[in-house]
Amino acid sequence: MSKCKTVTLRLRKVKNGTQYSLCLDYYPGYRDNITMKVITREALGIYIFAKPANQQERDFNARMMKKAEILRNRRYESIFNENNGFFDKAKMKGDFLAYFKGVADRKNITWQHVYKHFERFVNGKCTFE
């Protein structure tokens, strides 16, 4: 993620009109290092009620909005760290095996065999730490 300046939490109306979908807008966007596509929007998969009918629905909306705001802050912090050369601790907790599998799939058969042996060696769990 580079050159992105703002991350905004937005509400988008779902087709049936009874709910809103929460998404993040990136301005001016960032280029995904794997697919090389410019990403300007990310759906969070969180839905809230458009017109809450009772207290439970209002409480649900408030909890989901707090969680969405936490996700927005994490994305912004990650972008800020990358743009300014700071160390990002969240990336260190990522799955190294998933990363290595992606690299091995783009390489030849030898890399895929190395991946299988390494996966067995670490019992299927390995982070970047």
Short mmCIF file of C-alpha atoms in Angstrom, two decimals:
data_model
loop_
_atom_site.label_atom_id
_atom_site.label_comp_id
_atom_site.label_asym_id
_atom_site.label_seq_id
_atom_site.Cartn_x
_atom_site.Cartn_y
_atom_site.Cartn_z
CA MET A 1 0.00 0.00 0.00
CA SER A 2 1.64 3.20 -1.04
CA LYS A 3 0.73 6.82 -1.77
CA CYS A 4 -2.71 6.46 -0.17
CA LYS A 5 -3.55 9.51 1.92
CA THR A 6 -6.98 8.85 3.44
CA VAL A 7 -9.09 5.88 4.44
CA THR A 8 -12.80 6.67 4.83
CA LEU A 9 -15.55 4.47 6.24
CA ARG A 10 -18.64 4.64 4.01
CA LEU A 11 -22.18 3.26 4.07
CA ARG A 12 -23.62 1.77 0.89
CA LYS A 13 -27.27 0.82 0.58
CA VAL A 14 -27.89 -2.87 -0.09
CA LYS A 15 -30.31 -3.77 -2.91
CA ASN A 16 -33.21 -4.66 -0.62
CA GLY A 17 -32.94 -1.25 1.08
CA THR A 18 -33.30 -2.52 4.65
CA GLN A 19 -29.56 -2.66 5.34
CA TYR A 20 -26.35 -0.77 4.72
CA SER A 21 -23.05 -2.35 3.79
CA LEU A 22 -19.90 -0.88 5.32
CA CYS A 23 -16.86 -0.37 3.09
CA LEU A 24 -13.55 1.46 3.14
CA ASP A 25 -12.65 4.03 0.48
CA TYR A 26 -8.98 4.68 -0.21
CA TYR A 27 -8.03 8.01 -1.75
CA PRO A 28 -6.27 8.22 -4.15
CA GLY A 29 -5.99 4.43 -3.96
CA TYR A 30 -3.07 2.05 -3.75
CA ARG A 31 -1.56 -0.59 -5.99
CA ASP A 32 -1.74 -4.19 -4.80
CA ASN A 33 1.78 -5.62 -5.04
CA ILE A 34 0.54 -9.07 -6.09
CA THR A 35 -2.16 -8.31 -8.68
CA MET A 36 -0.79 -4.85 -9.65
CA LYS A 37 -4.35 -3.46 -9.70
CA VAL A 38 -5.24 -0.11 -8.18
CA ILE A 39 -7.60 -0.59 -5.25
CA THR A 40 -9.87 2.26 -4.24
CA ARG A 41 -12.56 0.42 -2.26
CA GLU A 42 -12.69 -2.55 0.11
CA ALA A 43 -15.90 -4.22 1.26
CA LEU A 44 -15.76 -5.14 4.94
CA GLY A 45 -18.62 -7.66 4.86
CA ILE A 46 -20.36 -5.87 7.73
CA TYR A 47 -24.05 -5.04 7.39
CA ILE A 48 -26.14 -2.79 9.65
CA PHE A 49 -29.85 -1.98 9.76
CA ALA A 50 -30.93 1.06 7.74
CA LYS A 51 -33.83 1.86 10.09
CA PRO A 52 -33.37 0.05 13.40
CA ALA A 53 -36.76 -0.92 14.80
CA ASN A 54 -35.82 -1.55 18.43
CA GLN A 55 -33.05 -1.09 20.98
CA GLN A 56 -31.36 -4.40 20.08
CA GLU A 57 -30.93 -3.35 16.46
CA ARG A 58 -29.58 0.07 17.53
CA ASP A 59 -27.09 -1.62 19.87
CA PHE A 60 -26.10 -4.01 17.08
CA ASN A 61 -25.51 -1.07 14.72
CA ALA A 62 -23.38 0.71 17.33
CA ARG A 63 -21.22 -2.39 17.95
CA MET A 64 -20.71 -3.02 14.23
CA MET A 65 -19.81 0.64 13.60
CA LYS A 66 -17.18 0.46 16.37
CA LYS A 67 -15.69 -2.68 14.82
CA ALA A 68 -15.66 -1.09 11.37
CA GLU A 69 -13.92 1.99 12.77
CA ILE A 70 -11.28 -0.25 14.36
CA LEU A 71 -10.68 -1.91 10.97
CA ARG A 72 -10.39 1.53 9.32
CA ASN A 73 -7.83 2.62 11.90
CA ARG A 74 -5.78 -0.55 11.38
CA ARG A 75 -5.76 -0.09 7.59
CA TYR A 76 -4.75 3.55 7.96
CA GLU A 77 -1.99 2.67 10.42
CA SER A 78 -0.66 0.02 8.04
CA ILE A 79 -0.62 2.51 5.14
CA PHE A 80 1.03 5.19 7.30
CA ASN A 81 3.72 2.77 8.50
CA GLU A 82 4.53 1.66 4.96
CA ASN A 83 4.61 5.21 3.55
CA ASN A 84 6.95 6.45 6.27
CA GLY A 85 9.21 3.43 6.59
CA PHE A 86 8.02 2.33 10.03
CA PHE A 87 8.02 -1.30 11.08
CA ASP A 88 4.53 -2.86 10.91
CA LYS A 89 4.00 -5.44 13.67
CA ALA A 90 0.70 -6.63 12.20
CA LYS A 91 2.45 -7.95 9.09
CA MET A 92 4.81 -10.01 11.25
CA LYS A 93 1.85 -12.01 12.54
CA GLY A 94 0.87 -12.95 9.00
CA ASP A 95 0.93 -16.51 7.72
CA PHE A 96 4.30 -17.24 6.12
CA LEU A 97 3.07 -20.55 4.69
CA ALA A 98 0.32 -18.80 2.70
CA TYR A 99 2.88 -16.33 1.35
CA PHE A 100 5.35 -19.09 0.47
CA LYS A 101 2.60 -21.15 -1.20
CA GLY A 102 1.79 -18.18 -3.45
CA VAL A 103 5.45 -17.80 -4.40
CA ALA A 104 5.87 -21.54 -4.97
CA ASP A 105 2.81 -21.69 -7.24
CA ARG A 106 4.38 -19.08 -9.52
CA LYS A 107 7.70 -20.96 -9.66
CA ASN A 108 8.64 -24.42 -10.90
CA ILE A 109 7.87 -27.85 -9.42
CA THR A 110 10.98 -27.83 -7.21
CA TRP A 111 9.60 -24.88 -5.23
CA GLN A 112 6.32 -26.76 -4.71
CA HIS A 113 8.20 -29.76 -3.30
CA VAL A 114 10.19 -27.48 -1.00
CA TYR A 115 6.89 -25.97 0.19
CA LYS A 116 5.46 -29.44 0.99
CA HIS A 117 8.56 -30.43 2.97
CA PHE A 118 8.64 -27.12 4.84
CA GLU A 119 4.94 -27.36 5.67
CA ARG A 120 5.47 -30.81 7.18
CA PHE A 121 8.54 -29.56 9.06
CA VAL A 122 6.65 -26.72 10.78
CA ASN A 123 3.45 -28.78 11.30
CA GLY A 124 1.38 -26.43 9.12
CA LYS A 125 1.92 -23.31 11.27
CA CYS A 126 4.50 -20.62 10.57
CA THR A 127 4.37 -16.83 10.89
CA PHE A 128 6.90 -14.21 9.81
CA GLU A 129 8.08 -13.72 13.43
#
